[in-house]
Tab-separated table of C-alpha atoms in Angstrom:
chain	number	residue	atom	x	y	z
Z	1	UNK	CA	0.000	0.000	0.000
Z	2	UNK	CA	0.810	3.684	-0.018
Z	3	UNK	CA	-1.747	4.636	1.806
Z	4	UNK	CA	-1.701	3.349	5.642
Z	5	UNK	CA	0.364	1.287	7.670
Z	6	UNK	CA	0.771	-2.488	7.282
Z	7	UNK	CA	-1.128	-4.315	9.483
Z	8	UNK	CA	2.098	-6.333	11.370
Z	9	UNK	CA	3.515	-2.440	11.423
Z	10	UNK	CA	0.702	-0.590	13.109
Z	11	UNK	CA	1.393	1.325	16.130
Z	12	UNK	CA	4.163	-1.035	17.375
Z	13	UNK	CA	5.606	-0.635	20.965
Z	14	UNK	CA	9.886	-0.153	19.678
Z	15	UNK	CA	10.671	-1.920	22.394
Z	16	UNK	CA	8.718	-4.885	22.125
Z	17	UNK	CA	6.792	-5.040	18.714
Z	18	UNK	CA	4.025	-5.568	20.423
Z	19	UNK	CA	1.025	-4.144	19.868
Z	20	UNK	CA	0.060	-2.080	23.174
Z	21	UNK	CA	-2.847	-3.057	25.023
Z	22	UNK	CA	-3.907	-3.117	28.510
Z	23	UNK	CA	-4.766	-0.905	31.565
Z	24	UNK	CA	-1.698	0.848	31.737
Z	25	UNK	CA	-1.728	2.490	28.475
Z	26	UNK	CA	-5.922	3.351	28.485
Z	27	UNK	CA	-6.576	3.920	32.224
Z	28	UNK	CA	-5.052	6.741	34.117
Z	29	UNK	CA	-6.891	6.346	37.001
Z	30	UNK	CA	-8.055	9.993	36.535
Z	31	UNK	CA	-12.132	9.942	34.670
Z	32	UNK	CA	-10.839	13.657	33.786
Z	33	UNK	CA	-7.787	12.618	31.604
Z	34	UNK	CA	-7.026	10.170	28.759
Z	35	UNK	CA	-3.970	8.820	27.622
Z	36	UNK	CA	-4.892	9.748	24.090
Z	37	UNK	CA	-2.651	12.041	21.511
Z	38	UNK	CA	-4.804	12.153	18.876
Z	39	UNK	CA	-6.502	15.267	18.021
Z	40	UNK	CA	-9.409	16.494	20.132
Z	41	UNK	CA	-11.468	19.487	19.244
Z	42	UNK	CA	-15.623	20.631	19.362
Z	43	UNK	CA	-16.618	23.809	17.665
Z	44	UNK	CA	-20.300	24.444	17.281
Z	45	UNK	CA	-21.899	27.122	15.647
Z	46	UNK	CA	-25.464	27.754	16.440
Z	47	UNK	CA	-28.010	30.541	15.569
Z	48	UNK	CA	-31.575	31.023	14.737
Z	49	UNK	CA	-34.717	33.140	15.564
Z	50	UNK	CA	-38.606	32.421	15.914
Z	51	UNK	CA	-41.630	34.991	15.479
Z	52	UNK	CA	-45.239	34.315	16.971
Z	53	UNK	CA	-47.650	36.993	15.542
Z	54	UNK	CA	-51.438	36.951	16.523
Z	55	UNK	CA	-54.709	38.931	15.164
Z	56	UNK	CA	-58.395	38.890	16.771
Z	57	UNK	CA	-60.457	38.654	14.245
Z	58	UNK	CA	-63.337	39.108	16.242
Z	59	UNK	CA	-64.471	37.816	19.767
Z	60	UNK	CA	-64.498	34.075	19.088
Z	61	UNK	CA	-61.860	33.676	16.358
Z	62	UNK	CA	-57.764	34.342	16.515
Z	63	UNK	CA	-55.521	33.676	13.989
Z	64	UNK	CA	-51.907	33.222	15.140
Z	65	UNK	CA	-48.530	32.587	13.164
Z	66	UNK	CA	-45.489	31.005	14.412
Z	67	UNK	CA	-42.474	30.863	12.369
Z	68	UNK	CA	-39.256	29.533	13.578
Z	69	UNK	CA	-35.920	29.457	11.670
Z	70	UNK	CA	-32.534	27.788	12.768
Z	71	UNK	CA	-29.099	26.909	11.463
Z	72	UNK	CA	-26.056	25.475	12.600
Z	73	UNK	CA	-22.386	24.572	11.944
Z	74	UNK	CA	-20.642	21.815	13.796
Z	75	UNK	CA	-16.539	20.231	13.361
Z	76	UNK	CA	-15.509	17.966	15.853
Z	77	UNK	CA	-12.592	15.457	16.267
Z	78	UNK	CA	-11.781	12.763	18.731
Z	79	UNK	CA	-9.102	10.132	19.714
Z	80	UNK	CA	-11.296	7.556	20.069
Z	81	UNK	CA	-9.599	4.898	21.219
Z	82	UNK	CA	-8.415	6.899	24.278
Z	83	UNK	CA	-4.553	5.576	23.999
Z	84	UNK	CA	-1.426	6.861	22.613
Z	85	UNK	CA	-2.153	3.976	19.811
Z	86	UNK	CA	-3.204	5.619	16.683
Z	87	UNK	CA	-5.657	3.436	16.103
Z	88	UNK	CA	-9.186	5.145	16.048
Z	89	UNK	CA	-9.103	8.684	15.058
Z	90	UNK	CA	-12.600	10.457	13.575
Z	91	UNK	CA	-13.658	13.941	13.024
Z	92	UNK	CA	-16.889	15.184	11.380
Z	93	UNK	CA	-18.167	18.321	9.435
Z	94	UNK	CA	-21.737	18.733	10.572
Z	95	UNK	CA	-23.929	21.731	8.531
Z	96	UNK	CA	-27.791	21.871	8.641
Z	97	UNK	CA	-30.556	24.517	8.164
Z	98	UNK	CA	-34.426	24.745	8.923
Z	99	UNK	CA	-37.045	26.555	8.892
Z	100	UNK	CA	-40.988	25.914	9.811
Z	101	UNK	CA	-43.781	27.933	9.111
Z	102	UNK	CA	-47.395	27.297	11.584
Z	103	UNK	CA	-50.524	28.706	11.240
Z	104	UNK	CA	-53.566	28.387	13.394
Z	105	UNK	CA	-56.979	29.085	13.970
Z	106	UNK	CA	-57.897	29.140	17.456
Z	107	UNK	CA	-61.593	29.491	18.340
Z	108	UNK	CA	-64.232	29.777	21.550
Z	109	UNK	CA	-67.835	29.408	20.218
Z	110	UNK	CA	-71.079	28.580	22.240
Z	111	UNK	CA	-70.449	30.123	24.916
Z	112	UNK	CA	-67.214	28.590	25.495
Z	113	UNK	CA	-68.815	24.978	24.793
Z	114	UNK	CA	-66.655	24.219	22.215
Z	115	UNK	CA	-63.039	25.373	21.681
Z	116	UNK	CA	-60.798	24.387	18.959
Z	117	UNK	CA	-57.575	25.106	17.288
Z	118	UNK	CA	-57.030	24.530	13.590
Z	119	UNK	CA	-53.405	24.446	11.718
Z	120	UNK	CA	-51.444	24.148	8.875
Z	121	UNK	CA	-47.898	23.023	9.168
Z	122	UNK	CA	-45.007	23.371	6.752
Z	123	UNK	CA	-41.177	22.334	7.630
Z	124	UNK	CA	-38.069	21.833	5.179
Z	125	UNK	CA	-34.704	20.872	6.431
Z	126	UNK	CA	-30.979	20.650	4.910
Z	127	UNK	CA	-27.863	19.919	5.678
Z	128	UNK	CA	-24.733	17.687	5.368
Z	129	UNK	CA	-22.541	15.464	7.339
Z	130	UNK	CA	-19.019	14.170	6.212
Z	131	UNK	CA	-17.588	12.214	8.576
Z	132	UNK	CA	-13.804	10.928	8.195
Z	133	UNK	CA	-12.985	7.995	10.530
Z	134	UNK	CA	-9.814	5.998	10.547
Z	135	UNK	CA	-8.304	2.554	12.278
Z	136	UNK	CA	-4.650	1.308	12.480
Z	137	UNK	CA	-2.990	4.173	11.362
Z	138	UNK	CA	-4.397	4.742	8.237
Z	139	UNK	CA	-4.636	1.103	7.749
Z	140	UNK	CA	-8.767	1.281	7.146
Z	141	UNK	CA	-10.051	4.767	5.787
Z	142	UNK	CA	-13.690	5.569	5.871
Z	143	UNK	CA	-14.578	8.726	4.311
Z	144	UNK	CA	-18.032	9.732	4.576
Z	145	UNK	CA	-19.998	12.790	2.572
Z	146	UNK	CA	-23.700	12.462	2.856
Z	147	UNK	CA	-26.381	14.818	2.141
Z	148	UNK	CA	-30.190	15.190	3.212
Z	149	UNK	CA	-33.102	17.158	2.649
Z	150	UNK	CA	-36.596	16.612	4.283
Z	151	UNK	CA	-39.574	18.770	3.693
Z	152	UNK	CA	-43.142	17.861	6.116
Z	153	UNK	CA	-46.841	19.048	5.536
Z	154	UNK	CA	-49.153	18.680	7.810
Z	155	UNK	CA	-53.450	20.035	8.991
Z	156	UNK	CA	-54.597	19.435	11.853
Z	157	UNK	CA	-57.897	19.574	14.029
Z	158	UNK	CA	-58.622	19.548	17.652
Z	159	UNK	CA	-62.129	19.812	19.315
Z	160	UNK	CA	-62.736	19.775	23.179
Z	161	UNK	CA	-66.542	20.217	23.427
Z	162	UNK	CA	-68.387	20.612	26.889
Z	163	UNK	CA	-71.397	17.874	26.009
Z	164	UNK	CA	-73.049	19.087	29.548
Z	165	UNK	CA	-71.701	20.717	32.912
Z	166	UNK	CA	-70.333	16.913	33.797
Z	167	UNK	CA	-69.085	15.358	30.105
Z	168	UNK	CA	-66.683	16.747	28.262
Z	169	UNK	CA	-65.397	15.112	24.561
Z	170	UNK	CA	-61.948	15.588	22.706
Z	171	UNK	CA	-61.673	14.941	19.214
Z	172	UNK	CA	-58.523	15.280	16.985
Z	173	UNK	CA	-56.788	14.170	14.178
Z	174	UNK	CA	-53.484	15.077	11.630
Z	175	UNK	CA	-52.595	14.228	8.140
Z	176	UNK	CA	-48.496	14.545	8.009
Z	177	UNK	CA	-47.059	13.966	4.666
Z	178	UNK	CA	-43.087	14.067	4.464
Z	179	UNK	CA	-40.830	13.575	1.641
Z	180	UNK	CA	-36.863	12.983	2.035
Z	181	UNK	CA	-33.986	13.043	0.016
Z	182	UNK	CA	-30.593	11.388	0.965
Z	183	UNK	CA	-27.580	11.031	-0.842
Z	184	UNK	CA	-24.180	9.196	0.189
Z	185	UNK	CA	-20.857	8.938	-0.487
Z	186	UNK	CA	-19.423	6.659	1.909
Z	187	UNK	CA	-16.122	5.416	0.685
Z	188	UNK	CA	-13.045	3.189	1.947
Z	189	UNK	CA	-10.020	5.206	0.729
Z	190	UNK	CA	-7.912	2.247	1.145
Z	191	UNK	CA	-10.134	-0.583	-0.458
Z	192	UNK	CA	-9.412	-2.182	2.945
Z	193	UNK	CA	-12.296	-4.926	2.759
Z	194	UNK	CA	-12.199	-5.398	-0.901
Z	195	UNK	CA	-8.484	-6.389	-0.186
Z	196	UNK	CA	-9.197	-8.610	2.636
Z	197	UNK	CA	-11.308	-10.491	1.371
Z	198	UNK	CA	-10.729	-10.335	-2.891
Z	199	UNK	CA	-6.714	-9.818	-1.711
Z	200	UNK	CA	-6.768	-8.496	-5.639
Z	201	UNK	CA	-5.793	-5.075	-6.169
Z	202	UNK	CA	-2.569	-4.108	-7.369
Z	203	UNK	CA	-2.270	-1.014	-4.676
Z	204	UNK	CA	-4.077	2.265	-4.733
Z	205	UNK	CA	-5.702	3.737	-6.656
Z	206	UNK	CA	-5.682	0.911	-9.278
Z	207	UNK	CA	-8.773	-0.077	-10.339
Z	208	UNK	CA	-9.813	-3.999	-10.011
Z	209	UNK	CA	-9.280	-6.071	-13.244
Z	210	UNK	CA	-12.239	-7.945	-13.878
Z	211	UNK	CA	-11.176	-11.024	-12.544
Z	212	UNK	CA	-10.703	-9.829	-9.017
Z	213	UNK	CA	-13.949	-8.198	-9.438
Z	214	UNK	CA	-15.649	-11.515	-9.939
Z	215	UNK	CA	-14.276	-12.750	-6.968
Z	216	UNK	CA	-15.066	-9.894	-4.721
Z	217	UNK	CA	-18.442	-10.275	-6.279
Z	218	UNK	CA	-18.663	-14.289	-5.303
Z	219	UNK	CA	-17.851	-12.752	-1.204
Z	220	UNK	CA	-21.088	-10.142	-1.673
Z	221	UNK	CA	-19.041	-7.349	-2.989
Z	222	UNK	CA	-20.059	-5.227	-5.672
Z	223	UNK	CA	-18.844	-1.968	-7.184
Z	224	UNK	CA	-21.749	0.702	-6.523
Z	225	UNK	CA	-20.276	3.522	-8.683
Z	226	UNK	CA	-18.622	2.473	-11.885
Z	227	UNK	CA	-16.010	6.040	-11.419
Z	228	UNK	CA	-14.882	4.767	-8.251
Z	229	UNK	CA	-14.331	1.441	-7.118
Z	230	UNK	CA	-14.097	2.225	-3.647
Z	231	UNK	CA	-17.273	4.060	-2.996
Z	232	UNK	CA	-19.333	1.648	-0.796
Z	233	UNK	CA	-22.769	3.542	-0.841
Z	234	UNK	CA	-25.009	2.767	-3.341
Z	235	UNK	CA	-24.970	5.500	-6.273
Z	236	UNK	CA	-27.808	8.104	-6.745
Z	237	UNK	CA	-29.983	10.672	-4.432
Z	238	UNK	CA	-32.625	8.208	-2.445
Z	239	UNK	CA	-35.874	8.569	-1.678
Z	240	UNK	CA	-38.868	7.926	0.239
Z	241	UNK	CA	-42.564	9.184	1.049
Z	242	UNK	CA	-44.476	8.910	4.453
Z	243	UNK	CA	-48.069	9.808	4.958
Z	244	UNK	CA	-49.776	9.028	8.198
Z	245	UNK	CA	-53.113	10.067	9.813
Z	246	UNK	CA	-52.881	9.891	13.827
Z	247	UNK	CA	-56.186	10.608	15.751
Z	248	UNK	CA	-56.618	11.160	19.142
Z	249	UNK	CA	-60.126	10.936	21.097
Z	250	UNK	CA	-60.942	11.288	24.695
Z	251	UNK	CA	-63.980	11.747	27.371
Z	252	UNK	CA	-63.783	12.898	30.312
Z	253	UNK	CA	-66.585	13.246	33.401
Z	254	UNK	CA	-66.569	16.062	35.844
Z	255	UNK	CA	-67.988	14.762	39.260
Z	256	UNK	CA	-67.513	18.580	40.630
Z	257	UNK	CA	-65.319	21.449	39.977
Z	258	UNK	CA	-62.625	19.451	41.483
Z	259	UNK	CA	-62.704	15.711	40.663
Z	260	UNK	CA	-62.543	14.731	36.742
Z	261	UNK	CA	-61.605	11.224	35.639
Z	262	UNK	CA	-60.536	10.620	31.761
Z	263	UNK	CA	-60.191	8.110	28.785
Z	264	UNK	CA	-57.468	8.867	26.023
Z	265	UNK	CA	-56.581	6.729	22.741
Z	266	UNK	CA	-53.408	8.634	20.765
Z	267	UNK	CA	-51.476	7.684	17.703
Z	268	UNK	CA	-48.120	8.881	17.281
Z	269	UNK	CA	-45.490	8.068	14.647
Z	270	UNK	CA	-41.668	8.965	14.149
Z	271	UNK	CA	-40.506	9.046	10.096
Z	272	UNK	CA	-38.314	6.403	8.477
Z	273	UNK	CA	-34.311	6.974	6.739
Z	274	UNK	CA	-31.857	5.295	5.959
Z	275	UNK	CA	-28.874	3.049	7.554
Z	276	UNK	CA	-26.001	5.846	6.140
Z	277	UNK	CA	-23.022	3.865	7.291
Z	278	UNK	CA	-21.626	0.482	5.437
Z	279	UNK	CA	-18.934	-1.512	5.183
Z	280	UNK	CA	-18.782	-3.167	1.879
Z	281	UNK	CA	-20.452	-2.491	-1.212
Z	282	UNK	CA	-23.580	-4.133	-1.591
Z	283	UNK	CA	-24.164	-6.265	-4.646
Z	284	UNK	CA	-24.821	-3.797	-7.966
Z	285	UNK	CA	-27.788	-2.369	-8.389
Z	286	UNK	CA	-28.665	-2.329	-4.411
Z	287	UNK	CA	-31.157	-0.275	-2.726
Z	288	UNK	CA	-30.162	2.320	0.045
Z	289	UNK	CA	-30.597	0.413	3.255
Z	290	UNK	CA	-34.062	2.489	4.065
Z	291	UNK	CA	-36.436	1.910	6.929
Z	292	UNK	CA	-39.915	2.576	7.753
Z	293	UNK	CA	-41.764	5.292	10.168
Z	294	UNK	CA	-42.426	3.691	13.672
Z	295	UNK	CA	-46.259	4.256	15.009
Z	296	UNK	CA	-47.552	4.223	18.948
Z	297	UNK	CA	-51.161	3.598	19.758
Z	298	UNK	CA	-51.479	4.891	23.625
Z	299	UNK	CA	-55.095	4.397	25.821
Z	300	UNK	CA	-54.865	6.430	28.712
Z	301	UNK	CA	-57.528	6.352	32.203
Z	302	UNK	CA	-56.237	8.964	34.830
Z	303	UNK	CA	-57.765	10.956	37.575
Z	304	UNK	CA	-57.341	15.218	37.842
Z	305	UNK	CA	-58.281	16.007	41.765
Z	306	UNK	CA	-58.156	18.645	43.779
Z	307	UNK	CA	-57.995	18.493	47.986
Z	308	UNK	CA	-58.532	20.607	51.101
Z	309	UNK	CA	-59.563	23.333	49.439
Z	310	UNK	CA	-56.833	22.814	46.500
Z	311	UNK	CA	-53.958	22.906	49.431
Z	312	UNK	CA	-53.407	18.985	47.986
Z	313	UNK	CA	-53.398	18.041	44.317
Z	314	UNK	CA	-53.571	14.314	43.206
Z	315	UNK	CA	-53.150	13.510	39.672
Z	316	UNK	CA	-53.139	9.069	38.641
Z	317	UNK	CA	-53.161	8.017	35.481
Z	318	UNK	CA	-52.785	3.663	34.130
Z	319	UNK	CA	-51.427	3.464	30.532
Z	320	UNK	CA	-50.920	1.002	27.452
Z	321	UNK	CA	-49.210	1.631	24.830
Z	322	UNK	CA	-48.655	-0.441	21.616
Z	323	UNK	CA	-45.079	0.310	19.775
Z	324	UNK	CA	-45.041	-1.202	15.942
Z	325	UNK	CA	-42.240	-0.585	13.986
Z	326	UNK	CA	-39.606	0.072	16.532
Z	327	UNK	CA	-36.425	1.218	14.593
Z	328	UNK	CA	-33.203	-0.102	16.017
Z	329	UNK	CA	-29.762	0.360	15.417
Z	330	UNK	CA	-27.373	-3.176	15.662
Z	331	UNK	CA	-24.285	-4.729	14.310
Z	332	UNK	CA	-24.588	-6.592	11.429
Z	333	UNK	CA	-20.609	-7.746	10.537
Z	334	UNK	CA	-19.234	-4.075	10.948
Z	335	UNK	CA	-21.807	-2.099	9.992
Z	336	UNK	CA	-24.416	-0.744	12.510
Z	337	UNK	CA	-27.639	-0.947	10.764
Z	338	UNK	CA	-30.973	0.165	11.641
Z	339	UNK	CA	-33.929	-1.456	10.491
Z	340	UNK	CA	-37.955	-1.708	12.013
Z	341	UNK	CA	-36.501	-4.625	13.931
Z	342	UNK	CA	-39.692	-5.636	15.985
Z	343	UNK	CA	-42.477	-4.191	18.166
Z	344	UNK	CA	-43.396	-3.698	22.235
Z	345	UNK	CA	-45.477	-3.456	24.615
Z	346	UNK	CA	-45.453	-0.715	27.253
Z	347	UNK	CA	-47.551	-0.588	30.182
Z	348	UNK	CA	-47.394	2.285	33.004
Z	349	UNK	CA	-49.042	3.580	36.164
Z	350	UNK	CA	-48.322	7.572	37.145
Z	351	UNK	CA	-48.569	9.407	40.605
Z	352	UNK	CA	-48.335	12.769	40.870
Z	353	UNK	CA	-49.037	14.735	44.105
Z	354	UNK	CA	-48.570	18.845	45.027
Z	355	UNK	CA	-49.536	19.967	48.601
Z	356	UNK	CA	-49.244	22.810	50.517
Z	357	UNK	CA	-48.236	22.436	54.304
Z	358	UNK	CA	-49.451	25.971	55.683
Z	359	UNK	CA	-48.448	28.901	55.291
Z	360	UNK	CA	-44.430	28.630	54.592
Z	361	UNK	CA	-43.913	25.165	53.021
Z	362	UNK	CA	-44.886	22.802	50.216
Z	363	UNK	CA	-43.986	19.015	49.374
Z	364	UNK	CA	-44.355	17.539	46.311
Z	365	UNK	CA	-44.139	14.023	44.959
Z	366	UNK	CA	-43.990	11.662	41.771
Z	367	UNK	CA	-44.310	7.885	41.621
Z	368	UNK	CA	-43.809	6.161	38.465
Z	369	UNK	CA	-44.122	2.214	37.431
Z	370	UNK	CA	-43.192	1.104	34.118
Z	371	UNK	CA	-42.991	-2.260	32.487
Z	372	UNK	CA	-41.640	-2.422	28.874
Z	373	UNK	CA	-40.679	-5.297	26.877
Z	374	UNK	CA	-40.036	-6.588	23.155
Z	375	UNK	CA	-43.230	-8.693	21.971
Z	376	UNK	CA	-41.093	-9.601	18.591
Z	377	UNK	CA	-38.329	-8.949	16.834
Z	378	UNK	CA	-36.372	-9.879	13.645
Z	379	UNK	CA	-34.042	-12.528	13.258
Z	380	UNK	CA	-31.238	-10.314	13.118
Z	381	UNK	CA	-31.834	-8.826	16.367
Z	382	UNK	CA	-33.115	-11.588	18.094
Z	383	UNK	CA	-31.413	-11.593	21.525
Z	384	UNK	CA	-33.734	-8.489	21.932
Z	385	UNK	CA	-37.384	-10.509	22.398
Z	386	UNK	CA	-38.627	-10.236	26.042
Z	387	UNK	CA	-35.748	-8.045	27.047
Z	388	UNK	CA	-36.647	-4.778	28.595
Z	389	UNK	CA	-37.491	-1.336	26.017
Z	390	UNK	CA	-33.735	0.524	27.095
Z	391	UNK	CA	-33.608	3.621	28.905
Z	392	UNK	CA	-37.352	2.912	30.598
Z	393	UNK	CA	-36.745	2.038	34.132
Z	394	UNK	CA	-39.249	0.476	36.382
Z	395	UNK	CA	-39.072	2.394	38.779
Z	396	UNK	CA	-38.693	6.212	38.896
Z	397	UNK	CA	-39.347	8.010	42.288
Z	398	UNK	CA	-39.125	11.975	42.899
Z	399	UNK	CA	-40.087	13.904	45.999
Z	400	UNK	CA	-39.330	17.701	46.593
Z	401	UNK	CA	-40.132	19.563	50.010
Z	402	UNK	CA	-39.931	23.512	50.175
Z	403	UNK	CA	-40.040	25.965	52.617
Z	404	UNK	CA	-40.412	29.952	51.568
Z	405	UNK	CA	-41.220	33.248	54.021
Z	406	UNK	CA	-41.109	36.761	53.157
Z	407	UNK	CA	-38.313	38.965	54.521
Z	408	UNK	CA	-37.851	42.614	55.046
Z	409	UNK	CA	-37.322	43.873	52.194
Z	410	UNK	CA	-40.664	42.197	50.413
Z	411	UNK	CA	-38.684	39.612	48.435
Z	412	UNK	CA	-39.091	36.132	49.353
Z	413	UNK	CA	-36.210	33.446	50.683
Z	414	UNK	CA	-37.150	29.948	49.340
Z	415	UNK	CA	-34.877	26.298	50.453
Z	416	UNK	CA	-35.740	24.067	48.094
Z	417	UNK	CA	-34.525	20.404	47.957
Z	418	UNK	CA	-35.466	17.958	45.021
Z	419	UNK	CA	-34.448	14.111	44.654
């Protein structure tokens, strides 16, 4: 090669050639401090600006407009690997603009019977990423220019209507249409994986003679772009459509001014991509690696109270929640790869409490019980099924007393203590 190291010359120890490993050359025994010497950098660049404008148009109608616009600049670089081995150095260019554009229609007719809020919805996004990663020296170089744009639609409805003094009805519903655009690039400088396993190439930036080509295409190797051999994403701008409708209806029954239980049913759903990081070249003629949106059906029963002349407020609420779709990220060889592995179930019970404890102090409190688990999954990611959702503990407890008076000088001195 003459680009990279050889792999029985990378990062030797002089004194040993040996590659080093262990504790003593990663751990420091400081969390603060690495042993790396690699480069290590974060510059971010952020800025944008949002504008809410609103008109009466008379005494039951207002028309409001939100507009929000954002963009951003990012470049950072890491020793990865945490050593004085120069083994896994990245960096990344990060750009990306947006802007979104809301209007609504927010209304209070019949007396205040029925209230609603009516929108349109309009969002486009763009940006880039090029991310430039490499292992053993130079050994393995992944270079990786992609490109993205997404633009959404979406109208919406919601009615709350007062049926009599005790029922109240919620009804609601949006159409969201998106369309995306992605293009990438990624690329191993080095043809590291096209010469491990086709161990054909005559040395960079020599282009594969047939033969070799054949046999890298026997091992599941193709050659995406015909201008150069050692682009690994498959050629072209990708692209995909989502359109969902997700209602939401509810009831709810007033006992008094201060007791109200509920019923909820929600959908939700997150858009679909792409997997934008590979290995190898897929066989010619390959689709992008693209997955599906992800949807959530939620029924909700909870309780709104209020105590002791509203010095204690209870809130409960028991959900269910049905996740299809559920887009996870996993090895596959190398590559992480994220497909709509599987689906879950989620099931939850919610405590919320505020009092007031006289005059000078307050106490508040939160209980939480959650049990989430994998109902299926694909065969890829099978070690998944039954396991817990991540990041949704069981348990989650919070409590928070305070104590506040009024001093001198008419400001008030609060102690506050949350865990």
């Amino acid at each position: 090669n003459t680009v990279g190291t050889p792999l029985w010359q990378a990062n030797l120890n002089p004194a040993t050639t040996r590659l080093l490993y262990g504790t003593a050359v990663t751990n420091t025994g400081n969390i603060d401090t690495t042993y790396a010497t690699g480069q290590n950098f974060d510059k971010l660049d952020s800025y944008g600006g949002a504008l809410t404008a609103e008109w009466t148009l008379d005494p039951h109608f207002t028309l409001r407009s939100i507009t929000g616009w954002r963009r951003l600049h990012w470049t950072p670089g890491l020793d990865a690997d945490g050593s004085p081995i120069n083994f896994f150095e990245l960096s990344f260019a990060e750009g990306q603009h947006q802007i979104s554009e809301e209007v609504q229609l927010v209304g209070d007719l019949f007396d205040s019977k029925l209230k609603l809020v009516a929108g349109l919805y309009y969002f486009n996004e763009g940006g880039y990423i090029h991310d430039y990663v490499t292992f053993g020296g130079g050994l393995l170089q992944v270079d990786g220019p992609n490109t993205l744009d997404t633009t959404s639609y979406a109208g919406y409805l919601h009615l709350d209507y007062k049926l009599t003094d005790a029922i109240g009805l919620t009804l609601g519903g949006r159409e969201s249409s998106d369309r995306k655009t992605f293009t990438g690039g990624q690329q191993d400088l080095n043809g590291f994986f096209q010469r491990l396993i086709g161990g054909c190439y005559a040395g960079y930036p020599a282009t594969p003679t047939p033969a070799c080509q054949q046999v890298l295409a026997n091992a599941g190797f193709g050659f995406t772009n015909p201008n150069n051999p050692y682009q690994v994403y498959p050629l072209g701008e990708n692209h995909q459509n989502f359109t969902e409708f997700t209602p939401t209806v509810g009831i709810q029954y007033h006992f008094d001014p201060s007791l109200m239980v509920y019923a909820d049913y929600a959908k939700g759903f997150k858009t679909g991509g792409w997997t934008t990081r590979l290995t190898a070249p897929l066989p010619p003629g390959s689709p992008a690696q693209a997955f599906g949106p992800e949807t959530d059906q939620t029924y909700e029963l909870g309780l709104k109270s209020e105590w002791l002349d509203r010095q204690l407020i209870v809130n409960a609420a028991a959900f269910y929640s049905l996740y299809d779709g559920i887009q996870l990220t996993y090895q596959i060889s190398t590559s992480p790869v994220t497909q709509n592995a599987g689906n879950a179930t989620i099931k939850g019970l919610e405590l919320q409490t505020q009092s007031r404890l006289g005059e000078h102090f307050s106490l508040n409190g939160n209980l939480g019980y959650m049990d989430a688990y994998y109902t299926s999954i694909n065969a890829a990611a099978a070690s998944f099924t039954g396991h817990e959702l991540p990041k949704t503990p069981r348990l989650k407890v919070s409590i928070s007393p305070d104590a506040h008076t009024t001093i001198a000088s008419g400001s008030t001195l609060r102690l506050a203590v949350d865990y």
